[in-house]
Short mmCIF file of C-alpha atoms in Angstrom, two decimals:
data_model
loop_
_atom_site.label_atom_id
_atom_site.label_comp_id
_atom_site.label_asym_id
_atom_site.label_seq_id
_atom_site.Cartn_x
_atom_site.Cartn_y
_atom_site.Cartn_z
CA UNK A 1 0.00 0.00 0.00
CA UNK A 2 3.05 2.28 -0.32
CA UNK A 3 6.19 2.80 -2.38
CA UNK A 4 8.22 -0.28 -3.28
CA UNK A 5 11.81 -0.73 -2.10
CA UNK A 6 14.33 -3.41 -2.95
CA UNK A 7 17.98 -4.05 -2.13
CA UNK A 8 20.47 -6.48 -3.64
CA UNK A 9 24.04 -6.95 -2.41
CA UNK A 10 26.94 -9.35 -2.65
CA UNK A 11 27.92 -10.14 0.93
CA UNK A 12 31.61 -10.40 -0.03
CA UNK A 13 31.56 -7.05 -1.80
CA UNK A 14 32.16 -8.52 -5.26
CA UNK A 15 31.06 -6.14 -8.00
CA UNK A 16 29.20 -7.40 -11.05
CA UNK A 17 26.71 -6.28 -13.67
CA UNK A 18 24.41 -9.08 -12.53
CA UNK A 19 23.70 -7.26 -9.26
CA UNK A 20 22.35 -4.31 -11.24
CA UNK A 21 20.35 -6.51 -13.61
CA UNK A 22 18.77 -8.40 -10.71
CA UNK A 23 17.87 -5.16 -8.95
CA UNK A 24 16.22 -3.77 -12.09
CA UNK A 25 14.18 -6.96 -12.52
CA UNK A 26 13.06 -6.62 -8.91
CA UNK A 27 12.21 -2.97 -9.55
CA UNK A 28 10.04 -3.86 -12.55
CA UNK A 29 8.23 -6.44 -10.43
CA UNK A 30 7.25 -3.64 -8.05
CA UNK A 31 5.45 -1.60 -10.68
CA UNK A 32 2.23 -2.11 -8.70
CA UNK A 33 3.86 -0.29 -5.75
CA UNK A 34 4.36 2.87 -7.79
CA UNK A 35 1.89 5.47 -9.00
CA UNK A 36 1.21 6.58 -12.56
CA UNK A 37 -0.93 9.23 -14.18
CA UNK A 38 -3.57 8.92 -16.86
CA UNK A 39 -0.67 7.98 -19.15
CA UNK A 40 0.59 4.50 -18.37
CA UNK A 41 4.09 5.63 -19.40
CA UNK A 42 4.24 8.57 -16.98
CA UNK A 43 5.16 7.33 -13.52
CA UNK A 44 5.50 8.92 -10.10
CA UNK A 45 9.20 8.13 -10.19
CA UNK A 46 11.66 5.25 -10.03
CA UNK A 47 15.39 4.80 -9.76
CA UNK A 48 18.45 2.89 -8.62
CA UNK A 49 21.45 3.64 -6.41
CA UNK A 50 24.69 1.76 -7.14
CA UNK A 51 28.37 2.00 -6.37
CA UNK A 52 30.39 4.13 -8.76
CA UNK A 53 31.30 1.90 -11.75
CA UNK A 54 34.86 3.25 -11.90
CA UNK A 55 36.12 1.22 -14.86
CA UNK A 56 33.14 2.25 -16.99
CA UNK A 57 33.41 5.92 -16.03
CA UNK A 58 37.17 5.96 -16.58
CA UNK A 59 36.69 4.65 -20.13
CA UNK A 60 33.87 7.10 -20.86
CA UNK A 61 35.89 10.00 -19.41
CA UNK A 62 38.91 9.02 -21.52
CA UNK A 63 36.79 9.49 -24.66
CA UNK A 64 36.25 13.10 -23.50
CA UNK A 65 39.97 13.62 -22.74
CA UNK A 66 39.25 13.57 -19.02
CA UNK A 67 41.84 11.65 -17.00
CA UNK A 68 40.09 10.35 -13.89
CA UNK A 69 42.20 9.63 -10.79
CA UNK A 70 41.74 6.48 -8.77
CA UNK A 71 38.37 5.68 -7.22
CA UNK A 72 37.91 7.69 -4.03
CA UNK A 73 39.96 10.63 -5.30
CA UNK A 74 37.20 12.21 -7.36
CA UNK A 75 33.53 12.96 -6.99
CA UNK A 76 30.85 12.37 -9.57
CA UNK A 77 27.10 12.49 -9.90
CA UNK A 78 24.25 13.12 -12.29
CA UNK A 79 23.17 16.74 -12.62
CA UNK A 80 19.72 17.85 -13.74
CA UNK A 81 19.91 21.09 -15.77
CA UNK A 82 17.06 23.17 -17.21
CA UNK A 83 16.70 22.78 -20.97
CA UNK A 84 16.61 26.56 -21.41
CA UNK A 85 20.14 27.33 -22.66
CA UNK A 86 20.32 30.76 -20.99
CA UNK A 87 19.35 29.33 -17.61
CA UNK A 88 21.63 26.35 -18.11
CA UNK A 89 24.58 28.60 -18.91
CA UNK A 90 23.88 30.67 -15.78
CA UNK A 91 23.81 27.49 -13.69
CA UNK A 92 27.13 26.34 -15.14
CA UNK A 93 28.77 29.70 -14.41
CA UNK A 94 27.74 29.46 -10.75
CA UNK A 95 29.03 25.87 -10.59
CA UNK A 96 32.49 26.93 -11.75
CA UNK A 97 32.57 30.01 -9.52
CA UNK A 98 31.65 27.99 -6.42
CA UNK A 99 34.18 25.28 -7.29
CA UNK A 100 36.89 27.94 -7.48
CA UNK A 101 35.74 29.49 -4.20
CA UNK A 102 35.89 26.11 -2.43
CA UNK A 103 39.25 25.15 -3.99
CA UNK A 104 37.80 22.40 -6.16
CA UNK A 105 38.30 21.70 -9.86
CA UNK A 106 35.60 20.53 -12.24
CA UNK A 107 37.44 18.14 -14.55
CA UNK A 108 34.62 18.14 -17.06
CA UNK A 109 31.14 17.05 -18.01
CA UNK A 110 29.67 14.03 -19.76
CA UNK A 111 26.34 14.33 -21.54
CA UNK A 112 24.32 11.35 -20.39
CA UNK A 113 23.03 9.02 -23.09
CA UNK A 114 19.31 8.51 -22.56
CA UNK A 115 16.40 7.14 -24.57
CA UNK A 116 13.17 8.96 -23.80
CA UNK A 117 11.11 7.36 -26.57
CA UNK A 118 9.08 5.34 -24.04
CA UNK A 119 8.45 8.21 -21.63
CA UNK A 120 4.97 9.77 -21.49
CA UNK A 121 4.22 13.39 -22.47
CA UNK A 122 3.60 14.63 -18.91
CA UNK A 123 6.95 13.28 -17.68
CA UNK A 124 8.67 14.59 -20.81
CA UNK A 125 7.34 18.08 -20.13
CA UNK A 126 9.55 18.27 -17.03
CA UNK A 127 12.49 16.24 -18.33
CA UNK A 128 15.84 17.89 -17.53
CA UNK A 129 19.07 17.85 -19.47
CA UNK A 130 21.20 15.31 -17.60
CA UNK A 131 24.97 15.63 -17.42
CA UNK A 132 27.56 13.85 -15.30
CA UNK A 133 30.06 15.98 -13.40
CA UNK A 134 33.62 14.93 -12.51
CA UNK A 135 35.24 16.97 -9.73
CA UNK A 136 38.42 16.84 -7.60
CA UNK A 137 40.02 18.79 -4.77
CA UNK A 138 42.88 21.16 -5.57
CA UNK A 139 44.75 20.09 -2.46
CA UNK A 140 45.52 16.81 -0.74
CA UNK A 141 42.80 15.43 1.50
CA UNK A 142 43.52 12.70 4.03
CA UNK A 143 40.88 10.29 2.73
CA UNK A 144 37.73 9.84 0.63
CA UNK A 145 35.56 10.84 3.59
CA UNK A 146 37.19 14.29 3.65
CA UNK A 147 36.45 14.74 -0.05
CA UNK A 148 32.91 13.47 0.52
CA UNK A 149 32.38 16.27 3.06
CA UNK A 150 33.73 18.88 0.62
CA UNK A 151 31.34 17.61 -2.05
CA UNK A 152 28.46 17.84 0.43
CA UNK A 153 29.26 21.51 1.06
CA UNK A 154 29.75 22.20 -2.66
CA UNK A 155 26.48 20.55 -3.68
CA UNK A 156 24.35 22.34 -1.11
CA UNK A 157 26.00 25.72 -1.65
CA UNK A 158 25.61 25.46 -5.43
CA UNK A 159 21.96 24.41 -5.22
CA UNK A 160 21.06 27.26 -2.85
CA UNK A 161 22.79 29.87 -5.04
CA UNK A 162 21.32 28.62 -8.30
CA UNK A 163 17.79 28.33 -6.95
CA UNK A 164 18.10 31.86 -5.57
CA UNK A 165 19.84 33.55 -8.51
CA UNK A 166 18.62 31.73 -11.63
CA UNK A 167 14.90 31.91 -12.32
CA UNK A 168 12.78 28.81 -12.88
CA UNK A 169 15.42 26.39 -11.58
CA UNK A 170 13.89 25.25 -8.28
CA UNK A 171 12.59 22.04 -9.82
CA UNK A 172 14.95 21.83 -12.79
CA UNK A 173 18.46 22.11 -11.30
CA UNK A 174 19.33 19.20 -9.02
CA UNK A 175 22.11 16.73 -8.20
CA UNK A 176 20.76 13.19 -7.92
CA UNK A 177 23.97 12.57 -5.98
CA UNK A 178 27.53 13.87 -5.74
CA UNK A 179 29.83 11.36 -4.12
CA UNK A 180 33.11 9.46 -4.16
CA UNK A 181 31.36 6.12 -3.75
CA UNK A 182 27.78 5.97 -5.05
CA UNK A 183 25.74 7.24 -7.98
CA UNK A 184 21.98 7.47 -8.50
CA UNK A 185 20.03 7.03 -11.74
CA UNK A 186 16.44 8.18 -11.29
CA UNK A 187 13.64 10.23 -12.80
CA UNK A 188 9.92 10.66 -13.22
CA UNK A 189 9.76 7.22 -14.78
CA UNK A 190 7.88 3.97 -14.40
CA UNK A 191 9.83 1.02 -13.06
CA UNK A 192 10.15 -0.56 -16.51
CA UNK A 193 11.45 2.66 -18.06
CA UNK A 194 14.55 3.03 -15.84
CA UNK A 195 16.81 0.57 -17.67
CA UNK A 196 15.93 1.54 -21.27
CA UNK A 197 16.06 5.26 -20.39
CA UNK A 198 19.55 5.19 -18.85
CA UNK A 199 21.86 3.51 -21.34
CA UNK A 200 24.65 3.37 -18.73
CA UNK A 201 22.65 0.71 -16.88
CA UNK A 202 22.71 -1.53 -19.94
CA UNK A 203 26.51 -1.56 -20.23
CA UNK A 204 28.28 -4.70 -18.98
CA UNK A 205 31.07 -2.53 -17.52
CA UNK A 206 28.56 -0.90 -15.16
CA UNK A 207 29.22 -3.00 -12.07
CA UNK A 208 28.33 -2.73 -8.40
CA UNK A 209 28.32 -4.92 -5.31
CA UNK A 210 25.04 -3.38 -4.18
CA UNK A 211 21.92 -1.83 -5.63
CA UNK A 212 19.02 -0.02 -3.96
CA UNK A 213 15.85 0.46 -6.02
CA UNK A 214 12.64 2.39 -5.44
CA UNK A 215 9.21 2.65 -7.05
CA UNK A 216 7.42 5.81 -5.92
CA UNK A 217 3.79 6.24 -5.01
CA UNK A 218 3.38 10.00 -4.63
CA UNK A 219 1.46 11.05 -1.53
CA UNK A 220 2.06 14.54 -0.10
CA UNK A 221 3.84 16.01 -3.16
CA UNK A 222 3.20 15.89 -6.90
CA UNK A 223 5.56 13.79 -9.03
CA UNK A 224 8.75 15.54 -10.14
CA UNK A 225 12.00 14.31 -11.62
CA UNK A 226 13.98 15.39 -8.57
CA UNK A 227 11.58 13.73 -6.11
CA UNK A 228 12.06 10.27 -7.56
CA UNK A 229 13.97 7.91 -5.27
CA UNK A 230 16.34 6.52 -4.05
CA UNK A 231 17.71 9.64 -2.42
CA UNK A 232 21.37 9.96 -1.54
CA UNK A 233 21.35 7.93 1.67
CA UNK A 234 18.01 6.20 1.86
CA UNK A 235 14.76 5.17 0.22
CA UNK A 236 11.44 5.45 2.02
CA UNK A 237 8.05 3.80 1.59
CA UNK A 238 5.69 5.66 3.89
CA UNK A 239 4.29 9.10 4.59
CA UNK A 240 5.42 11.31 7.47
CA UNK A 241 2.38 13.34 8.50
CA UNK A 242 4.42 15.55 10.83
CA UNK A 243 6.53 16.90 7.97
CA UNK A 244 5.85 20.60 8.59
CA UNK A 245 6.65 20.32 12.29
CA UNK A 246 9.81 18.34 11.56
CA UNK A 247 11.05 20.93 9.06
CA UNK A 248 10.37 23.75 11.54
CA UNK A 249 12.17 21.92 14.35
CA UNK A 250 15.16 21.38 12.08
CA UNK A 251 15.29 25.09 11.26
CA UNK A 252 15.41 25.93 14.98
CA UNK A 253 18.36 23.56 15.44
CA UNK A 254 20.43 24.99 12.57
CA UNK A 255 21.77 27.86 14.69
CA UNK A 256 23.21 25.26 17.07
CA UNK A 257 25.10 23.26 14.46
CA UNK A 258 28.73 22.68 15.35
CA UNK A 259 31.32 20.19 14.09
CA UNK A 260 35.06 19.67 14.16
CA UNK A 261 34.80 18.38 10.57
CA UNK A 262 33.27 21.55 9.10
CA UNK A 263 34.30 25.18 9.42
CA UNK A 264 31.78 27.73 10.66
CA UNK A 265 31.61 29.20 7.14
CA UNK A 266 30.91 25.77 5.63
CA UNK A 267 28.06 25.15 8.06
CA UNK A 268 26.55 28.52 7.17
CA UNK A 269 26.56 28.07 3.40
CA UNK A 270 24.90 24.64 3.44
CA UNK A 271 21.80 26.00 5.20
CA UNK A 272 18.89 25.52 5.13
CA UNK A 273 19.07 21.73 5.34
CA UNK A 274 15.35 21.19 4.75
CA UNK A 275 13.10 22.61 2.05
CA UNK A 276 9.35 22.98 2.68
CA UNK A 277 8.74 22.37 -1.03
CA UNK A 278 10.39 18.95 -0.91
CA UNK A 279 8.72 15.71 0.10
CA UNK A 280 8.86 14.21 3.58
CA UNK A 281 11.29 11.56 2.34
CA UNK A 282 13.57 14.12 0.67
CA UNK A 283 13.84 16.19 3.84
CA UNK A 284 14.40 13.10 5.98
CA UNK A 285 17.25 12.15 3.64
CA UNK A 286 18.70 15.66 3.90
CA UNK A 287 18.93 15.33 7.68
CA UNK A 288 20.26 11.75 7.57
CA UNK A 289 22.98 12.93 5.17
CA UNK A 290 23.95 15.87 7.38
CA UNK A 291 24.20 13.69 10.48
CA UNK A 292 26.16 11.01 8.65
#
């Protein structure tokens, strides 16, 4: 009676394409746990979270003359851009300015290969341009966790600035994830559209030792590309009726935030953590991510 969630993992951590294929089959078998509109090919949202397929990305990046460092030394993620070229250009300018401000370097972008021929008109009306970002730190960090924290600050700071400074981007500019370890393929799709839409998922070099899938049944928010799940740290299959109170309580706690792992300036520019326009699950994920 709620969203469908599935998880597949190899207990020994062995990566394979089979893990991803099995997860996508499971996702398709949960089509009844997701919502759709009057068009059977416009869904409430579906997606998959996997480990970064480093060998596949390294080969794809090489074709673009991007030399990726070893896994854990770079961040990557899928970026939703508005299709309007003026707005997209403005978003990109902010991305580069913030990267420079935070002492990060954007190595380059990869236009994602997608097939939207099966996607319904309503979903297509909100379809973003999807590009993959590759980003590194300009200075040595002690481990991947340190870079992960820098990417967390970068992603939040960029999103806040773009949503504030570039019109009509609140729903159209979005990082599905930005991480040194995981990547998320998702959209306002049905469960059976995820694999054919994202051609990366069909490639045998796309390997992972785990996969988390989600079929969304929209409850307290309308379907949007950015509200499809999984989110960056979790997937959720219920409705939190205390969402407004939870968001307000989180706002009251933000002035008390303190951490030895973040500077005062970093904590300021990532705020606010929650967004009243997001779903209950999205805001829960935002807080889980911050605490993690």
